[in-house]
PDB file of C-alpha atoms in Angstrom:
ATOM      1  CA  UNK A   1     -16.533-116.916  74.674  1.00 59.00           C
ATOM      2  CA  UNK A   2     -15.357-114.480  77.340  1.00 61.00           C
ATOM      3  CA  UNK A   3     -16.047-111.577  74.986  1.00 64.00           C
ATOM      4  CA  UNK A   4     -19.555-112.880  74.308  1.00 61.00           C
ATOM      5  CA  UNK A   5     -20.281-113.191  78.017  1.00 60.00           C
ATOM      6  CA  UNK A   6     -18.952-109.690  78.631  1.00 65.00           C
ATOM      7  CA  UNK A   7     -21.184-108.347  75.828  1.00 63.00           C
ATOM      8  CA  UNK A   8     -24.296-110.097  77.234  1.00 57.00           C
ATOM      9  CA  UNK A   9     -23.529-108.878  80.716  1.00 62.00           C
ATOM     10  CA  UNK A  10     -23.035-105.300  79.542  1.00 64.00           C
ATOM     11  CA  UNK A  11     -26.159-105.076  77.360  1.00 65.00           C
ATOM     12  CA  UNK A  12     -28.466-107.526  79.123  1.00 62.00           C
ATOM     13  CA  UNK A  13     -31.105-104.861  79.856  1.00 63.00           C
ATOM     14  CA  UNK A  14     -31.257-103.785  76.209  1.00 64.00           C
ATOM     15  CA  UNK A  15     -31.432-107.368  74.973  1.00 67.00           C
ATOM     16  CA  UNK A  16     -34.237-108.236  77.379  1.00 62.00           C
ATOM     17  CA  UNK A  17     -36.139-105.096  76.326  1.00 67.00           C
ATOM     18  CA  UNK A  18     -35.871-105.964  72.615  1.00 74.00           C
ATOM     19  CA  UNK A  19     -37.028-109.546  73.247  1.00 69.00           C
ATOM     20  CA  UNK A  20     -40.021-108.393  75.275  1.00 65.00           C
ATOM     21  CA  UNK A  21     -40.986-105.775  72.655  1.00 66.00           C
ATOM     22  CA  UNK A  22     -40.767-108.375  69.893  1.00 69.00           C
ATOM     23  CA  UNK A  23     -42.927-110.782  71.881  1.00 61.00           C
ATOM     24  CA  UNK A  24     -45.500-108.052  72.568  1.00 62.00           C
ATOM     25  CA  UNK A  25     -45.730-107.084  68.899  1.00 64.00           C
ATOM     26  CA  UNK A  26     -46.120-110.722  67.916  1.00 63.00           C
ATOM     27  CA  UNK A  27     -48.912-111.254  70.427  1.00 58.00           C
ATOM     28  CA  UNK A  28     -50.736-108.089  69.312  1.00 60.00           C
ATOM     29  CA  UNK A  29     -50.492-108.374  65.543  1.00 55.00           C
ATOM     30  CA  UNK A  30     -50.062-112.101  65.174  1.00 58.00           C
ATOM     31  CA  UNK A  31     -52.873-113.219  67.416  1.00 53.00           C
ATOM     32  CA  UNK A  32     -55.293-110.280  67.256  1.00 53.00           C
ATOM     33  CA  UNK A  33     -56.824-109.846  63.810  1.00 55.00           C
ATOM     34  CA  UNK A  34     -58.295-106.441  64.730  1.00 56.00           C
ATOM     35  CA  UNK A  35     -54.913-104.950  65.569  1.00 53.00           C
ATOM     36  CA  UNK A  36     -53.409-106.621  62.526  1.00 55.00           C
ATOM     37  CA  UNK A  37     -55.974-104.957  60.262  1.00 55.00           C
ATOM     38  CA  UNK A  38     -55.478-101.573  61.928  1.00 56.00           C
ATOM     39  CA  UNK A  39     -51.728-101.839  61.524  1.00 53.00           C
ATOM     40  CA  UNK A  40     -52.093-102.822  57.853  1.00 52.00           C
ATOM     41  CA  UNK A  41     -54.505 -99.978  57.122  1.00 57.00           C
ATOM     42  CA  UNK A  42     -52.237 -97.489  58.844  1.00 60.00           C
ATOM     43  CA  UNK A  43     -49.247 -98.683  56.878  1.00 51.00           C
ATOM     44  CA  UNK A  44     -51.188 -98.580  53.601  1.00 57.00           C
ATOM     45  CA  UNK A  45     -52.400 -95.063  54.376  1.00 61.00           C
ATOM     46  CA  UNK A  46     -48.871 -93.806  54.944  1.00 59.00           C
ATOM     47  CA  UNK A  47     -47.671 -95.586  51.806  1.00 55.00           C
ATOM     48  CA  UNK A  48     -50.520 -94.141  49.719  1.00 58.00           C
ATOM     49  CA  UNK A  49     -49.759 -90.608  50.912  1.00 61.00           C
ATOM     50  CA  UNK A  50     -46.103 -91.010  50.006  1.00 59.00           C
ATOM     51  CA  UNK A  51     -46.988 -92.370  46.546  1.00 58.00           C
ATOM     52  CA  UNK A  52     -49.438 -89.508  46.015  1.00 61.00           C
ATOM     53  CA  UNK A  53     -46.820 -86.917  46.941  1.00 61.00           C
ATOM     54  CA  UNK A  54     -44.267 -88.466  44.593  1.00 55.00           C
ATOM     55  CA  UNK A  55     -46.844 -88.654  41.784  1.00 59.00           C
ATOM     56  CA  UNK A  56     -47.868 -85.024  42.294  1.00 63.00           C
ATOM     57  CA  UNK A  57     -44.236 -83.933  42.221  1.00 60.00           C
ATOM     58  CA  UNK A  58     -43.602 -85.780  38.960  1.00 59.00           C
ATOM     59  CA  UNK A  59     -46.767 -84.329  37.443  1.00 58.00           C
ATOM     60  CA  UNK A  60     -45.823 -80.812  38.537  1.00 59.00           C
ATOM     61  CA  UNK A  61     -42.351 -80.930  37.026  1.00 59.00           C
ATOM     62  CA  UNK A  62     -43.657 -82.586  33.838  1.00 63.00           C
ATOM     63  CA  UNK A  63     -46.373 -79.961  33.521  1.00 66.00           C
ATOM     64  CA  UNK A  64     -43.840 -77.190  33.999  1.00 61.00           C
ATOM     65  CA  UNK A  65     -41.797 -78.521  31.081  1.00 65.00           C
ATOM     66  CA  UNK A  66     -44.880 -78.608  28.834  1.00 64.00           C
ATOM     67  CA  UNK A  67     -45.897 -75.098  29.905  1.00 65.00           C
ATOM     68  CA  UNK A  68     -42.411 -73.756  29.205  1.00 61.00           C
ATOM     69  CA  UNK A  69     -42.503 -75.267  25.711  1.00 64.00           C
ATOM     70  CA  UNK A  70     -45.959 -73.848  24.967  1.00 66.00           C
ATOM     71  CA  UNK A  71     -44.976 -70.442  26.310  1.00 58.00           C
ATOM     72  CA  UNK A  72     -41.949 -70.373  24.007  1.00 58.00           C
ATOM     73  CA  UNK A  73     -44.055 -71.335  20.990  1.00 63.00           C
ATOM     74  CA  UNK A  74     -46.688 -68.761  21.911  1.00 64.00           C
ATOM     75  CA  UNK A  75     -44.134 -65.959  22.181  1.00 53.00           C
ATOM     76  CA  UNK A  76     -42.524 -66.834  18.851  1.00 58.00           C
ATOM     77  CA  UNK A  77     -45.857 -66.941  17.050  1.00 60.00           C
ATOM     78  CA  UNK A  78     -47.012 -63.690  18.626  1.00 54.00           C
ATOM     79  CA  UNK A  79     -43.859 -61.996  17.383  1.00 52.00           C
ATOM     80  CA  UNK A  80     -44.503 -63.312  13.884  1.00 56.00           C
ATOM     81  CA  UNK A  81     -48.116 -62.217  13.962  1.00 57.00           C
ATOM     82  CA  UNK A  82     -47.119 -58.745  15.099  1.00 51.00           C
ATOM     83  CA  UNK A  83     -44.627 -58.585  12.246  1.00 52.00           C
ATOM     84  CA  UNK A  84     -47.219 -59.609   9.668  1.00 51.00           C
ATOM     85  CA  UNK A  85     -49.962 -57.175  10.669  1.00 48.00           C
ATOM     86  CA  UNK A  86     -50.346 -53.471   9.999  1.00 44.00           C
ATOM     87  CA  UNK A  87     -50.189 -52.508  13.631  1.00 42.00           C
ATOM     88  CA  UNK A  88     -53.843 -53.109  14.535  1.00 39.00           C
ATOM     89  CA  UNK A  89     -54.717 -54.827  17.773  1.00 39.00           C
ATOM     90  CA  UNK A  90     -55.512 -58.541  17.635  1.00 35.00           C
ATOM     91  CA  UNK A  91     -56.871 -61.013  20.168  1.00 33.00           C
ATOM     92  CA  UNK A  92     -56.979 -64.358  18.364  1.00 35.00           C
ATOM     93  CA  UNK A  93     -54.861 -66.426  16.016  1.00 44.00           C
ATOM     94  CA  UNK A  94     -57.732 -66.764  13.560  1.00 43.00           C
ATOM     95  CA  UNK A  95     -57.837 -63.183  12.314  1.00 44.00           C
ATOM     96  CA  UNK A  96     -60.863 -62.950  10.026  1.00 42.00           C
ATOM     97  CA  UNK A  97     -61.534 -59.222   9.572  1.00 45.00           C
ATOM     98  CA  UNK A  98     -59.896 -58.173   6.299  1.00 45.00           C
ATOM     99  CA  UNK A  99     -61.074 -54.609   6.845  1.00 45.00           C
ATOM    100  CA  UNK A 100     -58.319 -54.290   9.457  1.00 45.00           C
ATOM    101  CA  UNK A 101     -55.750 -54.645   6.710  1.00 55.00           C
ATOM    102  CA  UNK A 102     -54.281 -57.941   7.829  1.00 78.00           C
ATOM    103  CA  UNK A 103     -52.969 -60.014   4.979  1.00 86.00           C
ATOM    104  CA  UNK A 104     -52.515 -63.292   6.838  1.00 90.00           C
ATOM    105  CA  UNK A 105     -54.677 -65.526   9.022  1.00 91.00           C
ATOM    106  CA  UNK A 106     -53.371 -68.155  11.427  1.00 92.00           C
ATOM    107  CA  UNK A 107     -54.811 -71.538  12.417  1.00 93.00           C
ATOM    108  CA  UNK A 108     -53.454 -73.886  15.078  1.00 94.00           C
ATOM    109  CA  UNK A 109     -53.246 -77.621  14.480  1.00 95.00           C
ATOM    110  CA  UNK A 110     -51.470 -80.865  15.288  1.00 96.00           C
ATOM    111  CA  UNK A 111     -49.610 -83.370  13.149  1.00 97.00           C
ATOM    112  CA  UNK A 112     -51.353 -86.761  13.095  1.00 96.00           C
ATOM    113  CA  UNK A 113     -49.239 -88.439  10.399  1.00 97.00           C
ATOM    114  CA  UNK A 114     -45.737 -87.731   9.172  1.00 97.00           C
ATOM    115  CA  UNK A 115     -42.776 -89.330   7.411  1.00 96.00           C
ATOM    116  CA  UNK A 116     -39.116 -88.438   6.900  1.00 96.00           C
ATOM    117  CA  UNK A 117     -37.661 -91.534   5.218  1.00 95.00           C
ATOM    118  CA  UNK A 118     -39.216 -91.234   1.753  1.00 96.00           C
ATOM    119  CA  UNK A 119     -38.251 -89.219  -1.295  1.00 97.00           C
ATOM    120  CA  UNK A 120     -41.614 -87.468  -1.185  1.00 97.00           C
ATOM    121  CA  UNK A 121     -42.719 -86.883   2.395  1.00 98.00           C
ATOM    122  CA  UNK A 122     -46.110 -85.504   3.393  1.00 98.00           C
ATOM    123  CA  UNK A 123     -47.666 -84.371   6.671  1.00 98.00           C
ATOM    124  CA  UNK A 124     -51.303 -84.869   7.730  1.00 98.00           C
ATOM    125  CA  UNK A 125     -52.816 -82.387  10.189  1.00 97.00           C
ATOM    126  CA  UNK A 126     -56.053 -82.475  12.178  1.00 96.00           C
ATOM    127  CA  UNK A 127     -57.580 -79.369  10.604  1.00 96.00           C
ATOM    128  CA  UNK A 128     -59.576 -79.122   7.385  1.00 96.00           C
ATOM    129  CA  UNK A 129     -61.945 -77.026   5.331  1.00 96.00           C
ATOM    130  CA  UNK A 130     -64.405 -76.610   8.197  1.00 95.00           C
ATOM    131  CA  UNK A 131     -61.582 -74.907  10.108  1.00 94.00           C
ATOM    132  CA  UNK A 132     -60.684 -72.604   7.220  1.00 94.00           C
ATOM    133  CA  UNK A 133     -57.737 -74.634   5.884  1.00 96.00           C
ATOM    134  CA  UNK A 134     -57.320 -74.808   2.120  1.00 95.00           C
ATOM    135  CA  UNK A 135     -54.758 -75.560  -0.564  1.00 95.00           C
ATOM    136  CA  UNK A 136     -51.706 -73.278  -0.944  1.00 95.00           C
ATOM    137  CA  UNK A 137     -51.434 -72.298   2.708  1.00 97.00           C
ATOM    138  CA  UNK A 138     -48.088 -72.272   4.520  1.00 97.00           C
ATOM    139  CA  UNK A 139     -47.356 -74.581   7.453  1.00 97.00           C
ATOM    140  CA  UNK A 140     -44.927 -73.510  10.166  1.00 97.00           C
ATOM    141  CA  UNK A 141     -43.985 -74.499  13.707  1.00 96.00           C
ATOM    142  CA  UNK A 142     -42.411 -72.524  16.520  1.00 94.00           C
ATOM    143  CA  UNK A 143     -39.029 -73.580  15.088  1.00 96.00           C
ATOM    144  CA  UNK A 144     -39.603 -72.559  11.476  1.00 97.00           C
ATOM    145  CA  UNK A 145     -40.993 -73.434   8.050  1.00 98.00           C
ATOM    146  CA  UNK A 146     -42.568 -76.888   7.659  1.00 98.00           C
ATOM    147  CA  UNK A 147     -44.339 -77.139   4.286  1.00 98.00           C
ATOM    148  CA  UNK A 148     -47.306 -76.183   2.090  1.00 98.00           C
ATOM    149  CA  UNK A 149     -50.899 -77.453   2.165  1.00 98.00           C
ATOM    150  CA  UNK A 150     -51.576 -79.393  -1.053  1.00 98.00           C
ATOM    151  CA  UNK A 151     -54.989 -80.914  -0.255  1.00 97.00           C
ATOM    152  CA  UNK A 152     -57.749 -80.614   2.334  1.00 96.00           C
ATOM    153  CA  UNK A 153     -60.986 -82.374   3.233  1.00 96.00           C
ATOM    154  CA  UNK A 154     -63.658 -81.423   5.738  1.00 96.00           C
ATOM    155  CA  UNK A 155     -61.632 -82.423   8.800  1.00 96.00           C
ATOM    156  CA  UNK A 156     -58.063 -83.007   7.614  1.00 97.00           C
ATOM    157  CA  UNK A 157     -55.351 -81.494   5.454  1.00 98.00           C
ATOM    158  CA  UNK A 158     -52.176 -82.809   3.842  1.00 98.00           C
ATOM    159  CA  UNK A 159     -49.048 -80.697   3.487  1.00 98.00           C
ATOM    160  CA  UNK A 160     -46.046 -81.255   1.249  1.00 98.00           C
ATOM    161  CA  UNK A 161     -43.124 -81.311   3.665  1.00 98.00           C
ATOM    162  CA  UNK A 162     -39.850 -79.467   3.095  1.00 98.00           C
ATOM    163  CA  UNK A 163     -38.539 -83.043   3.040  1.00 98.00           C
ATOM    164  CA  UNK A 164     -39.952 -83.641  -0.433  1.00 98.00           C
ATOM    165  CA  UNK A 165     -37.818 -83.675  -3.580  1.00 98.00           C
ATOM    166  CA  UNK A 166     -40.573 -81.781  -5.438  1.00 97.00           C
ATOM    167  CA  UNK A 167     -40.599 -78.949  -2.897  1.00 97.00           C
ATOM    168  CA  UNK A 168     -39.122 -75.571  -3.853  1.00 96.00           C
ATOM    169  CA  UNK A 169     -39.152 -72.502  -1.647  1.00 96.00           C
ATOM    170  CA  UNK A 170     -37.727 -69.024  -2.025  1.00 97.00           C
ATOM    171  CA  UNK A 171     -35.287 -68.415   0.839  1.00 98.00           C
ATOM    172  CA  UNK A 172     -32.719 -65.750   1.633  1.00 98.00           C
ATOM    173  CA  UNK A 173     -29.625 -65.335   3.759  1.00 98.00           C
ATOM    174  CA  UNK A 174     -30.675 -62.983   6.531  1.00 97.00           C
ATOM    175  CA  UNK A 175     -27.312 -61.236   6.925  1.00 95.00           C
ATOM    176  CA  UNK A 176     -27.066 -59.993   3.328  1.00 95.00           C
ATOM    177  CA  UNK A 177     -30.560 -60.361   1.849  1.00 95.00           C
ATOM    178  CA  UNK A 178     -29.518 -62.524  -1.119  1.00 97.00           C
ATOM    179  CA  UNK A 179     -32.189 -65.059  -2.023  1.00 97.00           C
ATOM    180  CA  UNK A 180     -32.192 -68.368  -3.816  1.00 97.00           C
ATOM    181  CA  UNK A 181     -34.122 -71.621  -4.123  1.00 97.00           C
ATOM    182  CA  UNK A 182     -34.315 -74.060  -1.212  1.00 98.00           C
ATOM    183  CA  UNK A 183     -34.766 -77.751  -2.031  1.00 98.00           C
ATOM    184  CA  UNK A 184     -34.198 -81.191  -0.517  1.00 98.00           C
ATOM    185  CA  UNK A 185     -32.098 -83.940  -2.108  1.00 95.00           C
ATOM    186  CA  UNK A 186     -33.902 -86.848  -0.454  1.00 96.00           C
ATOM    187  CA  UNK A 187     -30.943 -87.957   1.679  1.00 95.00           C
ATOM    188  CA  UNK A 188     -30.604 -86.288   5.094  1.00 96.00           C
ATOM    189  CA  UNK A 189     -33.817 -85.227   6.851  1.00 96.00           C
ATOM    190  CA  UNK A 190     -31.861 -82.651   8.853  1.00 97.00           C
ATOM    191  CA  UNK A 191     -30.492 -80.691   5.895  1.00 98.00           C
ATOM    192  CA  UNK A 192     -31.609 -78.985   2.680  1.00 98.00           C
ATOM    193  CA  UNK A 193     -29.790 -77.184  -0.138  1.00 97.00           C
ATOM    194  CA  UNK A 194     -29.831 -73.503  -1.063  1.00 97.00           C
ATOM    195  CA  UNK A 195     -28.903 -72.693  -4.660  1.00 96.00           C
ATOM    196  CA  UNK A 196     -28.583 -69.614  -6.886  1.00 95.00           C
ATOM    197  CA  UNK A 197     -26.509 -67.589  -4.392  1.00 96.00           C
ATOM    198  CA  UNK A 198     -23.703 -65.880  -6.396  1.00 95.00           C
ATOM    199  CA  UNK A 199     -20.117 -66.501  -5.315  1.00 94.00           C
ATOM    200  CA  UNK A 200     -19.230 -62.826  -4.987  1.00 93.00           C
ATOM    201  CA  UNK A 201     -21.535 -62.711  -1.936  1.00 94.00           C
ATOM    202  CA  UNK A 202     -19.898 -63.069   1.484  1.00 94.00           C
ATOM    203  CA  UNK A 203     -21.423 -65.935   3.476  1.00 96.00           C
ATOM    204  CA  UNK A 204     -20.438 -67.815   6.635  1.00 96.00           C
ATOM    205  CA  UNK A 205     -21.263 -71.071   8.358  1.00 97.00           C
ATOM    206  CA  UNK A 206     -23.953 -70.280  10.922  1.00 97.00           C
ATOM    207  CA  UNK A 207     -25.676 -67.588   8.840  1.00 98.00           C
ATOM    208  CA  UNK A 208     -29.455 -67.658   9.256  1.00 98.00           C
ATOM    209  CA  UNK A 209     -31.616 -68.689   6.296  1.00 98.00           C
ATOM    210  CA  UNK A 210     -35.250 -67.523   6.258  1.00 98.00           C
ATOM    211  CA  UNK A 211     -38.168 -67.191   3.844  1.00 97.00           C
ATOM    212  CA  UNK A 212     -37.632 -64.336   1.403  1.00 95.00           C
ATOM    213  CA  UNK A 213     -41.231 -63.167   1.124  1.00 92.00           C
ATOM    214  CA  UNK A 214     -41.030 -63.578  -2.680  1.00 93.00           C
ATOM    215  CA  UNK A 215     -43.941 -65.977  -2.545  1.00 89.00           C
ATOM    216  CA  UNK A 216     -47.703 -65.790  -2.373  1.00 90.00           C
ATOM    217  CA  UNK A 217     -47.673 -68.563   0.254  1.00 93.00           C
ATOM    218  CA  UNK A 218     -44.937 -67.969   2.841  1.00 95.00           C
ATOM    219  CA  UNK A 219     -44.659 -64.563   4.492  1.00 94.00           C
ATOM    220  CA  UNK A 220     -41.273 -62.933   4.854  1.00 94.00           C
ATOM    221  CA  UNK A 221     -38.865 -63.785   7.661  1.00 95.00           C
ATOM    222  CA  UNK A 222     -39.943 -67.288   8.729  1.00 96.00           C
ATOM    223  CA  UNK A 223     -36.949 -69.233  10.026  1.00 97.00           C
ATOM    224  CA  UNK A 224     -35.699 -72.039   7.762  1.00 98.00           C
ATOM    225  CA  UNK A 225     -32.303 -72.962   9.200  1.00 98.00           C
ATOM    226  CA  UNK A 226     -28.624 -72.038   9.285  1.00 98.00           C
ATOM    227  CA  UNK A 227     -25.794 -72.544   6.803  1.00 98.00           C
ATOM    228  CA  UNK A 228     -23.884 -75.677   7.823  1.00 97.00           C
ATOM    229  CA  UNK A 229     -21.477 -75.847   4.866  1.00 96.00           C
ATOM    230  CA  UNK A 230     -20.801 -74.308   1.456  1.00 95.00           C
ATOM    231  CA  UNK A 231     -18.372 -74.635  -1.430  1.00 90.00           C
ATOM    232  CA  UNK A 232     -17.764 -73.453  -4.984  1.00 85.00           C
ATOM    233  CA  UNK A 233     -19.433 -75.694  -7.523  1.00 74.00           C
ATOM    234  CA  UNK A 234     -17.426 -74.600 -10.559  1.00 78.00           C
ATOM    235  CA  UNK A 235     -20.209 -72.278 -11.665  1.00 85.00           C
ATOM    236  CA  UNK A 236     -21.040 -68.725 -10.648  1.00 91.00           C
ATOM    237  CA  UNK A 237     -23.052 -69.928  -7.649  1.00 94.00           C
ATOM    238  CA  UNK A 238     -22.383 -71.588  -4.305  1.00 95.00           C
ATOM    239  CA  UNK A 239     -23.553 -75.026  -3.294  1.00 94.00           C
ATOM    240  CA  UNK A 240     -24.919 -74.351   0.199  1.00 97.00           C
ATOM    241  CA  UNK A 241     -26.049 -76.866   2.819  1.00 98.00           C
ATOM    242  CA  UNK A 242     -28.685 -75.611   5.261  1.00 98.00           C
ATOM    243  CA  UNK A 243     -29.265 -77.243   8.634  1.00 98.00           C
ATOM    244  CA  UNK A 244     -33.055 -77.112   8.991  1.00 98.00           C
ATOM    245  CA  UNK A 245     -34.393 -75.456  12.139  1.00 98.00           C
ATOM    246  CA  UNK A 246     -37.333 -77.882  12.353  1.00 97.00           C
ATOM    247  CA  UNK A 247     -36.713 -81.422  13.570  1.00 97.00           C
ATOM    248  CA  UNK A 248     -39.322 -83.235  11.485  1.00 97.00           C
ATOM    249  CA  UNK A 249     -38.959 -86.439  13.498  1.00 96.00           C
ATOM    250  CA  UNK A 250     -40.555 -84.839  16.553  1.00 95.00           C
ATOM    251  CA  UNK A 251     -42.875 -82.375  14.825  1.00 96.00           C
ATOM    252  CA  UNK A 252     -46.215 -82.096  16.609  1.00 94.00           C
ATOM    253  CA  UNK A 253     -47.684 -78.615  17.035  1.00 95.00           C
ATOM    254  CA  UNK A 254     -48.015 -76.499  13.889  1.00 96.00           C
ATOM    255  CA  UNK A 255     -49.678 -73.348  12.597  1.00 96.00           C
ATOM    256  CA  UNK A 256     -51.195 -72.881   9.160  1.00 96.00           C
ATOM    257  CA  UNK A 257     -50.902 -69.447   7.549  1.00 95.00           C
ATOM    258  CA  UNK A 258     -53.395 -68.311   4.925  1.00 94.00           C
ATOM    259  CA  UNK A 259     -52.774 -65.357   2.600  1.00 92.00           C
ATOM    260  CA  UNK A 260     -56.056 -63.535   1.971  1.00 90.00           C
ATOM    261  CA  UNK A 261     -54.528 -61.727  -0.999  1.00 90.00           C
ATOM    262  CA  UNK A 262     -53.140 -64.877  -2.643  1.00 89.00           C
ATOM    263  CA  UNK A 263     -55.745 -65.078  -5.405  1.00 89.00           C
ATOM    264  CA  UNK A 264     -55.343 -61.424  -6.326  1.00 91.00           C
ATOM    265  CA  UNK A 265     -51.556 -61.730  -6.469  1.00 90.00           C
ATOM    266  CA  UNK A 266     -51.461 -64.963  -8.485  1.00 89.00           C
ATOM    267  CA  UNK A 267     -54.048 -63.738 -10.991  1.00 90.00           C
ATOM    268  CA  UNK A 268     -52.121 -60.542 -11.611  1.00 92.00           C
ATOM    269  CA  UNK A 269     -48.773 -62.312 -11.929  1.00 89.00           C
ATOM    270  CA  UNK A 270     -50.176 -65.015 -14.225  1.00 88.00           C
ATOM    271  CA  UNK A 271     -51.244 -62.376 -16.738  1.00 88.00           C
ATOM    272  CA  UNK A 272     -47.554 -61.697 -17.452  1.00 87.00           C
ATOM    273  CA  UNK A 273     -46.449 -65.295 -17.874  1.00 76.00           C
TER     274      UNK A 273
END
């Protein structure tokens, strides 16, 4: 009790001040509706400004992440386009002037339907014949090869995914140039198999696998994946597992590549079959 009395005696001025301030605030905002409304509006204004600042900050950092991703994709695709042209200047992905000597044309698109859990997976994109998309065009993303267009309508196209047991693609090991056939066994959506690589060839886990260019559909040098494992199968060739560079479960932005010389090449080659 003595301690309490000492405390009250020591801080009596502060205690009286707090009590009077509390009473004044109660009389102003409790009894006067005008001041109550003004106080509420002021508080709401401050709160709204804080919420707006937080929202703008979140939007800014989210937008930066999207821009970084798009910039990366843009740079990769520009490098590929430069590699596939004859050195002429270009200003658009849809290169349509064959007189410039460009063999390939590029079309941007988005995936609107996709699957990875079937034996035969297909991808639907939001571009069709009105956009220049047709059968036997390659589909790629910024990460690598995706599939081949097998059908198109006016506004949409369907591609056979690399994750399809009927899919075959000519692919090579970048470090030594040896090529084989890439296929999918229908089990793991992250991996494919590369066959027909002879066992006298030196290979290593981590070696890059890319398109060979021995195709009328895929141009040379498109990323496919990296060697994740390999072993001797008892034959003259390796059994090679390839970790695909494209994550098909989050595939969204794609590019379709058309070969303007496809018909000429296939007609000539078919005459020798």
